[in-house]
């Protein structure tokens, strides 16, 4: 099957399935499933970091189809998330994931001024986490789990576009300066010589001195947590898009080359590229996120480079499609994901894998609403 035929087929499957999923989950904010159906994070934990992705799916579907149901759910999801703006736990380094895919998407598509206000409040909160001594945006909040004042994580690269957006929106360079300072730090501190990345780097919060790196959600310190690789790959090309700094594109390519070189023969991505050889745990989120990043890199490289990034992305997406759940009575598409290597649960659906899978397919079919 030629790629265009495959893209058209997957596009049709997504549209058929997601309308049924949206109808069943109009009042929910999904994350994981129980017996094939989404649980409701609006009831369970309205402050959870993935809660923006459902709104993101709804906006992507609305942009592609014009179906009013998706618009209504997206708006209601954003309204529910407003509670985050008034609670310390709801405002952390993941504000970009929550508000780019909801409020910023809403404002870009509809001009909703209330959404603009929400997004600017979130951007100011994210900027307020910047540590001057270490030039990093602090990860997480301390809630009885120990002192994390000096912690930074690679995931934050994907949240920087909230700051880039705010800087462009209100013509205030401080947001741009903070985002670039964090990205510059990440290039030097997180990205290793071979293109693999650390998940967590711990700084002395007062002096900014690097103290150590941690394995975090990967297999071990100095291992290669694949979702972290994907956050870096996509995150650095996004920083390039917003700033034009060639160093960011080159860093994205460096991480991408490492990622591509480690894609298994079957195209399915493990939880950690350096996990034990007999471990078969997968993370579909890493595959889908990396595919999105590779398709963005493709746009900004020379003609003779494009195929390498494009073909690697399509290879992973086709592997995901082959393993996907297209049963319209079940809520998820991507079946095998893992939150963290050392968690007890593995190979289960996580809704944001579906978000990035849809985003990647929409990139290929020219239906994407650019969220970042």
mmCIF file of C-alpha atoms in Angstrom:
data_model
loop_
_atom_site.group_PDB
_atom_site.id
_atom_site.type_symbol
_atom_site.label_atom_id
_atom_site.label_comp_id
_atom_site.label_asym_id
_atom_site.label_seq_id
_atom_site.Cartn_x
_atom_site.Cartn_y
_atom_site.Cartn_z
ATOM 1 C CA UNK A 1 0.000 0.000 0.000
ATOM 2 C CA UNK A 2 1.410 3.383 -0.971
ATOM 3 C CA UNK A 3 1.796 5.924 1.815
ATOM 4 C CA UNK A 4 -0.989 8.171 0.532
ATOM 5 C CA UNK A 5 -3.415 5.249 0.453
ATOM 6 C CA UNK A 6 -2.359 4.253 3.962
ATOM 7 C CA UNK A 7 -2.694 7.831 5.231
ATOM 8 C CA UNK A 8 -6.192 8.078 3.767
ATOM 9 C CA UNK A 9 -7.193 4.763 5.335
ATOM 10 C CA UNK A 10 -5.908 5.714 8.792
ATOM 11 C CA UNK A 11 -7.500 9.146 8.494
ATOM 12 C CA UNK A 12 -10.871 7.518 7.858
ATOM 13 C CA UNK A 13 -10.436 5.071 10.745
ATOM 14 C CA UNK A 14 -9.592 7.903 13.140
ATOM 15 C CA UNK A 15 -12.608 9.955 12.109
ATOM 16 C CA UNK A 16 -15.029 7.041 12.425
ATOM 17 C CA UNK A 17 -13.683 5.959 15.779
ATOM 18 C CA UNK A 18 -13.162 9.345 17.429
ATOM 19 C CA UNK A 19 -16.740 10.469 16.855
ATOM 20 C CA UNK A 20 -17.957 7.418 18.793
ATOM 21 C CA UNK A 21 -15.326 7.990 21.489
ATOM 22 C CA UNK A 22 -16.296 11.661 21.815
ATOM 23 C CA UNK A 23 -19.989 10.802 22.091
ATOM 24 C CA UNK A 24 -19.263 8.364 24.952
ATOM 25 C CA UNK A 25 -16.956 10.726 26.807
ATOM 26 C CA UNK A 26 -18.592 14.128 26.454
ATOM 27 C CA UNK A 27 -18.404 14.893 30.169
ATOM 28 C CA UNK A 28 -15.040 13.284 30.919
ATOM 29 C CA UNK A 29 -11.382 14.270 30.774
ATOM 30 C CA UNK A 30 -9.757 10.933 29.852
ATOM 31 C CA UNK A 31 -6.333 9.536 30.711
ATOM 32 C CA UNK A 32 -6.294 5.721 31.040
ATOM 33 C CA UNK A 33 -8.942 3.071 30.505
ATOM 34 C CA UNK A 34 -10.755 0.451 32.567
ATOM 35 C CA UNK A 35 -12.073 -2.464 30.513
ATOM 36 C CA UNK A 36 -11.554 -0.472 27.344
ATOM 37 C CA UNK A 37 -13.398 2.686 28.444
ATOM 38 C CA UNK A 38 -11.876 5.930 29.678
ATOM 39 C CA UNK A 39 -11.833 6.855 33.337
ATOM 40 C CA UNK A 40 -12.602 10.474 34.231
ATOM 41 C CA UNK A 41 -9.689 12.621 35.440
ATOM 42 C CA UNK A 42 -12.052 15.576 35.941
ATOM 43 C CA UNK A 43 -13.388 13.635 38.919
ATOM 44 C CA UNK A 44 -10.231 11.775 39.900
ATOM 45 C CA UNK A 45 -7.577 14.530 39.608
ATOM 46 C CA UNK A 46 -8.378 17.761 37.773
ATOM 47 C CA UNK A 47 -4.746 18.883 38.268
ATOM 48 C CA UNK A 48 -3.186 15.913 36.449
ATOM 49 C CA UNK A 49 -0.561 16.891 33.878
ATOM 50 C CA UNK A 50 -2.161 15.112 30.899
ATOM 51 C CA UNK A 51 -5.554 16.791 31.230
ATOM 52 C CA UNK A 52 -5.000 19.129 28.296
ATOM 53 C CA UNK A 53 -4.551 16.388 25.717
ATOM 54 C CA UNK A 54 -8.252 15.531 25.517
ATOM 55 C CA UNK A 55 -8.998 19.130 24.624
ATOM 56 C CA UNK A 56 -6.161 18.950 22.104
ATOM 57 C CA UNK A 57 -7.714 15.920 20.419
ATOM 58 C CA UNK A 58 -11.069 17.677 20.304
ATOM 59 C CA UNK A 59 -9.583 20.787 18.681
ATOM 60 C CA UNK A 60 -7.654 18.669 16.160
ATOM 61 C CA UNK A 61 -10.827 16.769 15.287
ATOM 62 C CA UNK A 62 -12.884 19.958 15.069
ATOM 63 C CA UNK A 63 -10.294 21.603 12.829
ATOM 64 C CA UNK A 64 -10.295 18.577 10.510
ATOM 65 C CA UNK A 65 -14.038 17.934 10.395
ATOM 66 C CA UNK A 66 -15.948 21.022 11.560
ATOM 67 C CA UNK A 67 -18.071 18.730 13.744
ATOM 68 C CA UNK A 68 -19.752 20.808 16.486
ATOM 69 C CA UNK A 69 -19.523 18.016 19.074
ATOM 70 C CA UNK A 70 -15.750 18.343 19.196
ATOM 71 C CA UNK A 71 -15.952 22.115 19.625
ATOM 72 C CA UNK A 72 -18.388 21.782 22.523
ATOM 73 C CA UNK A 73 -16.269 19.205 24.353
ATOM 74 C CA UNK A 74 -13.076 21.239 23.836
ATOM 75 C CA UNK A 75 -14.648 24.355 25.334
ATOM 76 C CA UNK A 76 -16.121 22.450 28.293
ATOM 77 C CA UNK A 77 -12.768 20.769 28.956
ATOM 78 C CA UNK A 78 -11.002 24.122 29.076
ATOM 79 C CA UNK A 79 -13.634 25.482 31.466
ATOM 80 C CA UNK A 80 -13.060 22.541 33.811
ATOM 81 C CA UNK A 81 -9.293 23.089 33.738
ATOM 82 C CA UNK A 82 -9.669 26.683 34.904
ATOM 83 C CA UNK A 83 -9.589 25.347 38.470
ATOM 84 C CA UNK A 84 -5.855 24.710 37.915
ATOM 85 C CA UNK A 85 -5.230 28.452 37.721
ATOM 86 C CA UNK A 86 -6.304 28.908 41.351
ATOM 87 C CA UNK A 87 -4.469 25.991 42.947
ATOM 88 C CA UNK A 88 -0.743 25.607 43.605
ATOM 89 C CA UNK A 89 -0.734 21.943 42.622
ATOM 90 C CA UNK A 90 -2.327 22.768 39.292
ATOM 91 C CA UNK A 91 0.485 25.114 38.202
ATOM 92 C CA UNK A 92 3.813 23.474 37.485
ATOM 93 C CA UNK A 93 6.277 22.878 34.642
ATOM 94 C CA UNK A 94 3.550 21.103 32.620
ATOM 95 C CA UNK A 95 1.388 24.204 32.167
ATOM 96 C CA UNK A 96 2.221 24.119 28.463
ATOM 97 C CA UNK A 97 0.686 20.682 28.044
ATOM 98 C CA UNK A 98 -2.492 21.864 29.747
ATOM 99 C CA UNK A 99 -2.955 25.279 28.169
ATOM 100 C CA UNK A 100 -1.374 25.151 24.698
ATOM 101 C CA UNK A 101 -3.765 22.368 23.716
ATOM 102 C CA UNK A 102 -6.810 24.046 25.236
ATOM 103 C CA UNK A 103 -6.735 27.813 25.783
ATOM 104 C CA UNK A 104 -4.104 28.731 23.183
ATOM 105 C CA UNK A 105 -5.703 26.397 20.643
ATOM 106 C CA UNK A 106 -9.107 27.944 21.400
ATOM 107 C CA UNK A 107 -7.777 31.488 21.047
ATOM 108 C CA UNK A 108 -5.966 30.728 17.784
ATOM 109 C CA UNK A 109 -9.028 29.079 16.251
ATOM 110 C CA UNK A 110 -11.818 31.266 17.634
ATOM 111 C CA UNK A 111 -10.292 34.470 19.035
ATOM 112 C CA UNK A 112 -11.790 33.752 22.469
ATOM 113 C CA UNK A 113 -10.411 36.480 24.780
ATOM 114 C CA UNK A 114 -11.116 34.468 27.934
ATOM 115 C CA UNK A 115 -8.904 31.703 26.574
ATOM 116 C CA UNK A 116 -6.171 34.251 25.864
ATOM 117 C CA UNK A 117 -6.348 35.440 29.477
ATOM 118 C CA UNK A 118 -6.106 31.895 30.819
ATOM 119 C CA UNK A 119 -3.104 31.120 28.650
ATOM 120 C CA UNK A 120 -1.291 34.318 29.653
ATOM 121 C CA UNK A 121 -1.867 33.581 33.342
ATOM 122 C CA UNK A 122 -0.414 30.108 32.785
ATOM 123 C CA UNK A 123 2.567 31.530 30.871
ATOM 124 C CA UNK A 124 3.335 33.957 33.696
ATOM 125 C CA UNK A 125 3.192 31.094 36.184
ATOM 126 C CA UNK A 126 5.549 28.980 34.069
ATOM 127 C CA UNK A 127 7.972 31.891 33.683
ATOM 128 C CA UNK A 128 7.896 32.352 37.455
ATOM 129 C CA UNK A 129 9.469 28.901 37.895
ATOM 130 C CA UNK A 130 12.724 30.059 36.279
ATOM 131 C CA UNK A 131 15.839 29.634 38.416
ATOM 132 C CA UNK A 132 18.321 32.403 37.610
ATOM 133 C CA UNK A 133 21.341 30.632 39.084
ATOM 134 C CA UNK A 134 21.001 27.520 36.954
ATOM 135 C CA UNK A 135 19.052 28.974 34.016
ATOM 136 C CA UNK A 136 16.391 26.272 34.260
ATOM 137 C CA UNK A 137 12.643 26.041 34.743
ATOM 138 C CA UNK A 138 12.015 24.089 37.884
ATOM 139 C CA UNK A 139 10.154 20.763 37.577
ATOM 140 C CA UNK A 140 7.303 19.677 39.845
ATOM 141 C CA UNK A 141 6.233 21.068 43.196
ATOM 142 C CA UNK A 142 7.159 19.804 46.654
ATOM 143 C CA UNK A 143 4.231 18.072 48.308
ATOM 144 C CA UNK A 144 5.796 15.780 50.881
ATOM 145 C CA UNK A 145 8.113 14.037 48.427
ATOM 146 C CA UNK A 146 11.372 15.797 49.271
ATOM 147 C CA UNK A 147 13.131 18.904 48.058
ATOM 148 C CA UNK A 148 12.912 19.297 44.273
ATOM 149 C CA UNK A 149 13.843 22.979 44.125
ATOM 150 C CA UNK A 150 16.855 22.154 41.931
ATOM 151 C CA UNK A 151 15.213 19.624 39.633
ATOM 152 C CA UNK A 152 14.833 20.122 35.892
ATOM 153 C CA UNK A 153 13.485 17.569 33.404
ATOM 154 C CA UNK A 154 13.683 17.085 29.636
ATOM 155 C CA UNK A 155 9.867 17.082 29.393
ATOM 156 C CA UNK A 156 9.917 20.853 29.903
ATOM 157 C CA UNK A 157 11.225 21.368 26.363
ATOM 158 C CA UNK A 158 7.670 20.658 25.173
ATOM 159 C CA UNK A 159 6.229 23.297 27.510
ATOM 160 C CA UNK A 160 8.446 26.137 26.283
ATOM 161 C CA UNK A 161 6.115 26.967 23.365
ATOM 162 C CA UNK A 162 3.681 28.444 25.899
ATOM 163 C CA UNK A 163 6.367 31.038 26.669
ATOM 164 C CA UNK A 164 7.175 31.597 23.002
ATOM 165 C CA UNK A 165 3.475 32.155 22.332
ATOM 166 C CA UNK A 166 3.142 34.631 25.215
ATOM 167 C CA UNK A 167 6.196 36.561 24.055
ATOM 168 C CA UNK A 168 4.775 36.859 20.543
ATOM 169 C CA UNK A 169 1.249 37.596 21.762
ATOM 170 C CA UNK A 170 2.024 40.520 24.074
ATOM 171 C CA UNK A 171 5.397 41.534 22.583
ATOM 172 C CA UNK A 172 7.230 40.892 25.856
ATOM 173 C CA UNK A 173 10.745 39.470 25.335
ATOM 174 C CA UNK A 174 11.121 38.203 28.899
ATOM 175 C CA UNK A 175 9.117 35.068 28.027
ATOM 176 C CA UNK A 176 11.348 34.443 25.012
ATOM 177 C CA UNK A 177 14.474 35.048 27.086
ATOM 178 C CA UNK A 178 13.426 32.529 29.741
ATOM 179 C CA UNK A 179 12.485 29.894 27.163
ATOM 180 C CA UNK A 180 15.775 30.300 25.299
ATOM 181 C CA UNK A 181 17.806 30.252 28.497
ATOM 182 C CA UNK A 182 16.186 26.945 29.476
ATOM 183 C CA UNK A 183 16.687 25.497 25.987
ATOM 184 C CA UNK A 184 20.339 26.592 25.970
ATOM 185 C CA UNK A 185 20.842 24.950 29.359
ATOM 186 C CA UNK A 186 19.184 21.742 28.142
ATOM 187 C CA UNK A 187 21.454 21.567 25.100
ATOM 188 C CA UNK A 188 24.512 21.651 27.332
ATOM 189 C CA UNK A 189 23.285 19.651 30.318
ATOM 190 C CA UNK A 190 20.694 17.132 29.124
ATOM 191 C CA UNK A 191 21.853 16.108 25.650
ATOM 192 C CA UNK A 192 24.745 13.667 25.683
ATOM 193 C CA UNK A 193 27.427 13.425 23.028
ATOM 194 C CA UNK A 194 25.767 10.433 21.355
ATOM 195 C CA UNK A 195 22.378 12.168 21.127
ATOM 196 C CA UNK A 196 20.772 10.364 24.048
ATOM 197 C CA UNK A 197 19.391 12.519 26.850
ATOM 198 C CA UNK A 198 19.067 12.597 30.614
ATOM 199 C CA UNK A 199 15.575 12.633 32.069
ATOM 200 C CA UNK A 200 16.328 14.570 35.272
ATOM 201 C CA UNK A 201 19.229 16.889 36.077
ATOM 202 C CA UNK A 202 19.580 18.107 39.662
ATOM 203 C CA UNK A 203 21.088 21.557 40.218
ATOM 204 C CA UNK A 204 22.046 23.239 43.476
ATOM 205 C CA UNK A 205 19.108 25.650 43.587
ATOM 206 C CA UNK A 206 21.134 28.471 45.139
ATOM 207 C CA UNK A 207 24.343 28.249 43.096
ATOM 208 C CA UNK A 208 23.098 26.611 39.889
ATOM 209 C CA UNK A 209 25.864 24.002 39.997
ATOM 210 C CA UNK A 210 24.972 20.650 38.451
ATOM 211 C CA UNK A 211 24.929 18.015 41.167
ATOM 212 C CA UNK A 212 23.814 14.825 39.419
ATOM 213 C CA UNK A 213 21.493 13.266 36.860
ATOM 214 C CA UNK A 214 18.747 10.773 37.666
ATOM 215 C CA UNK A 215 17.225 7.938 35.668
ATOM 216 C CA UNK A 216 13.735 9.190 36.438
ATOM 217 C CA UNK A 217 11.126 7.306 34.444
ATOM 218 C CA UNK A 218 13.728 5.361 32.490
ATOM 219 C CA UNK A 219 15.541 2.123 33.277
ATOM 220 C CA UNK A 220 18.515 3.634 35.135
ATOM 221 C CA UNK A 221 20.811 6.642 35.407
ATOM 222 C CA UNK A 222 22.632 7.118 32.097
ATOM 223 C CA UNK A 223 20.057 4.965 30.307
ATOM 224 C CA UNK A 224 17.838 6.191 27.497
ATOM 225 C CA UNK A 225 14.179 6.657 28.397
ATOM 226 C CA UNK A 226 12.511 6.794 25.006
ATOM 227 C CA UNK A 227 9.745 9.249 25.831
ATOM 228 C CA UNK A 228 12.453 11.592 27.135
ATOM 229 C CA UNK A 229 14.273 11.189 23.828
ATOM 230 C CA UNK A 230 11.020 12.070 22.051
ATOM 231 C CA UNK A 231 10.378 15.138 24.246
ATOM 232 C CA UNK A 232 13.859 16.385 23.370
ATOM 233 C CA UNK A 233 13.575 15.582 19.668
ATOM 234 C CA UNK A 234 10.259 17.383 19.260
ATOM 235 C CA UNK A 235 10.988 20.075 21.836
ATOM 236 C CA UNK A 236 14.198 21.316 20.240
ATOM 237 C CA UNK A 237 12.710 21.559 16.761
ATOM 238 C CA UNK A 238 9.832 23.563 18.276
ATOM 239 C CA UNK A 239 12.341 25.943 19.837
ATOM 240 C CA UNK A 240 13.924 26.290 16.406
ATOM 241 C CA UNK A 241 10.553 27.060 14.818
ATOM 242 C CA UNK A 242 9.900 29.838 17.337
ATOM 243 C CA UNK A 243 13.392 31.364 17.419
ATOM 244 C CA UNK A 244 15.167 30.465 14.194
ATOM 245 C CA UNK A 245 18.285 29.490 16.182
ATOM 246 C CA UNK A 246 20.156 26.892 14.115
ATOM 247 C CA UNK A 247 21.619 25.326 17.263
ATOM 248 C CA UNK A 248 18.174 24.087 18.253
ATOM 249 C CA UNK A 249 17.530 22.448 14.895
ATOM 250 C CA UNK A 250 20.962 20.842 14.986
ATOM 251 C CA UNK A 251 20.274 19.514 18.475
ATOM 252 C CA UNK A 252 16.907 18.135 17.370
ATOM 253 C CA UNK A 253 18.666 16.390 14.489
ATOM 254 C CA UNK A 254 21.333 14.993 16.811
ATOM 255 C CA UNK A 255 18.690 13.466 19.086
ATOM 256 C CA UNK A 256 16.702 12.310 16.051
ATOM 257 C CA UNK A 257 19.710 10.495 14.574
ATOM 258 C CA UNK A 258 20.223 8.645 17.833
ATOM 259 C CA UNK A 259 16.516 7.791 18.004
ATOM 260 C CA UNK A 260 16.356 6.581 14.393
ATOM 261 C CA UNK A 261 19.464 4.446 14.833
ATOM 262 C CA UNK A 262 17.799 2.653 17.749
ATOM 263 C CA UNK A 263 14.359 1.952 16.247
ATOM 264 C CA UNK A 264 13.834 -1.821 16.473
ATOM 265 C CA UNK A 265 13.226 -3.828 13.316
ATOM 266 C CA UNK A 266 9.481 -4.072 14.066
ATOM 267 C CA UNK A 267 9.189 -0.278 14.430
ATOM 268 C CA UNK A 268 7.756 -0.532 17.963
ATOM 269 C CA UNK A 269 9.577 1.582 20.535
ATOM 270 C CA UNK A 270 10.675 0.136 23.903
ATOM 271 C CA UNK A 271 10.316 2.031 27.180
ATOM 272 C CA UNK A 272 14.090 2.559 27.317
ATOM 273 C CA UNK A 273 16.564 2.028 24.496
ATOM 274 C CA UNK A 274 18.976 0.587 27.087
ATOM 275 C CA UNK A 275 16.557 -1.666 28.944
ATOM 276 C CA UNK A 276 17.587 -5.328 29.350
ATOM 277 C CA UNK A 277 17.568 -7.321 26.112
ATOM 278 C CA UNK A 278 14.901 -9.718 27.382
ATOM 279 C CA UNK A 279 12.495 -6.881 28.309
ATOM 280 C CA UNK A 280 9.648 -6.412 25.814
ATOM 281 C CA UNK A 281 7.841 -3.459 27.389
ATOM 282 C CA UNK A 282 6.836 -0.793 24.870
ATOM 283 C CA UNK A 283 5.875 2.863 24.939
ATOM 284 C CA UNK A 284 3.622 3.933 22.090
ATOM 285 C CA UNK A 285 3.705 7.504 23.385
ATOM 286 C CA UNK A 286 7.425 7.725 22.610
ATOM 287 C CA UNK A 287 6.831 6.488 19.063
ATOM 288 C CA UNK A 288 3.989 8.923 18.373
ATOM 289 C CA UNK A 289 5.740 11.959 19.902
ATOM 290 C CA UNK A 290 8.973 11.206 18.044
ATOM 291 C CA UNK A 291 7.059 10.781 14.784
ATOM 292 C CA UNK A 292 5.584 14.278 15.218
ATOM 293 C CA UNK A 293 9.037 15.714 15.846
ATOM 294 C CA UNK A 294 10.579 13.938 12.863
ATOM 295 C CA UNK A 295 7.850 15.259 10.569
ATOM 296 C CA UNK A 296 8.590 18.792 11.771
ATOM 297 C CA UNK A 297 12.349 18.386 11.280
ATOM 298 C CA UNK A 298 11.618 17.220 7.737
ATOM 299 C CA UNK A 299 10.210 20.668 6.923
ATOM 300 C CA UNK A 300 13.429 22.502 7.785
ATOM 301 C CA UNK A 301 16.217 20.365 6.313
ATOM 302 C CA UNK A 302 17.661 20.119 2.820
ATOM 303 C CA UNK A 303 15.913 18.071 0.155
ATOM 304 C CA UNK A 304 18.382 15.190 0.354
ATOM 305 C CA UNK A 305 17.781 14.853 4.131
ATOM 306 C CA UNK A 306 13.999 14.877 4.176
ATOM 307 C CA UNK A 307 13.395 11.203 3.385
ATOM 308 C CA UNK A 308 15.374 9.978 6.395
ATOM 309 C CA UNK A 309 13.129 11.779 8.875
ATOM 310 C CA UNK A 310 9.907 11.203 6.958
ATOM 311 C CA UNK A 311 10.466 7.487 6.458
ATOM 312 C CA UNK A 312 11.389 6.901 10.104
ATOM 313 C CA UNK A 313 8.212 8.679 11.229
ATOM 314 C CA UNK A 314 6.000 6.716 8.839
ATOM 315 C CA UNK A 315 7.664 3.457 9.848
ATOM 316 C CA UNK A 316 6.769 4.004 13.507
ATOM 317 C CA UNK A 317 3.264 5.226 12.716
ATOM 318 C CA UNK A 318 2.566 2.223 10.517
ATOM 319 C CA UNK A 319 3.796 -0.073 13.296
ATOM 320 C CA UNK A 320 1.446 1.678 15.733
ATOM 321 C CA UNK A 321 -1.440 1.410 13.278
ATOM 322 C CA UNK A 322 -0.830 -2.316 12.850
ATOM 323 C CA UNK A 323 -1.001 -2.841 16.630
ATOM 324 C CA UNK A 324 -3.772 -0.282 17.258
ATOM 325 C CA UNK A 325 -7.281 -0.897 18.546
ATOM 326 C CA UNK A 326 -9.785 0.165 15.877
ATOM 327 C CA UNK A 327 -12.738 -1.412 17.684
ATOM 328 C CA UNK A 328 -15.198 1.490 17.900
ATOM 329 C CA UNK A 329 -16.671 0.138 21.132
ATOM 330 C CA UNK A 330 -13.370 0.764 22.926
ATOM 331 C CA UNK A 331 -12.090 4.247 23.660
ATOM 332 C CA UNK A 332 -8.372 4.002 22.938
ATOM 333 C CA UNK A 333 -6.352 3.686 19.735
ATOM 334 C CA UNK A 334 -2.758 3.082 20.863
ATOM 335 C CA UNK A 335 -2.675 -0.028 23.045
ATOM 336 C CA UNK A 336 0.799 -0.348 24.559
ATOM 337 C CA UNK A 337 2.207 2.530 26.591
ATOM 338 C CA UNK A 338 4.227 2.791 29.787
ATOM 339 C CA UNK A 339 4.292 5.732 32.190
ATOM 340 C CA UNK A 340 7.639 4.765 33.778
ATOM 341 C CA UNK A 341 9.944 1.765 33.499
ATOM 342 C CA UNK A 342 9.819 0.830 37.181
ATOM 343 C CA UNK A 343 6.059 1.143 37.534
ATOM 344 C CA UNK A 344 4.181 -2.086 38.152
ATOM 345 C CA UNK A 345 1.890 -1.584 35.152
ATOM 346 C CA UNK A 346 3.060 -1.734 31.539
ATOM 347 C CA UNK A 347 1.682 -1.960 28.022
ATOM 348 C CA UNK A 348 -1.624 -0.173 28.617
ATOM 349 C CA UNK A 349 -3.395 2.690 26.784
ATOM 350 C CA UNK A 350 -2.625 6.304 27.727
ATOM 351 C CA UNK A 351 -4.757 8.904 26.012
ATOM 352 C CA UNK A 352 -1.964 11.286 25.055
ATOM 353 C CA UNK A 353 -0.455 8.603 22.821
ATOM 354 C CA UNK A 354 -3.658 8.935 20.813
ATOM 355 C CA UNK A 355 -3.245 12.716 20.742
ATOM 356 C CA UNK A 356 0.233 12.533 19.213
ATOM 357 C CA UNK A 357 -0.776 9.725 16.843
ATOM 358 C CA UNK A 358 -3.650 11.856 15.529
ATOM 359 C CA UNK A 359 -1.412 14.927 15.328
ATOM 360 C CA UNK A 360 1.156 12.973 13.306
ATOM 361 C CA UNK A 361 -1.462 11.607 10.901
ATOM 362 C CA UNK A 362 -2.916 15.099 10.530
ATOM 363 C CA UNK A 363 0.568 16.391 9.660
ATOM 364 C CA UNK A 364 0.778 13.790 6.912
ATOM 365 C CA UNK A 365 -2.718 14.594 5.628
ATOM 366 C CA UNK A 366 -2.346 18.404 5.928
ATOM 367 C CA UNK A 367 -5.241 18.677 8.405
ATOM 368 C CA UNK A 368 -3.268 19.696 11.496
ATOM 369 C CA UNK A 369 -4.039 22.683 13.670
ATOM 370 C CA UNK A 370 -0.538 23.532 14.892
ATOM 371 C CA UNK A 371 -0.761 23.508 18.690
ATOM 372 C CA UNK A 372 2.812 24.295 19.680
#
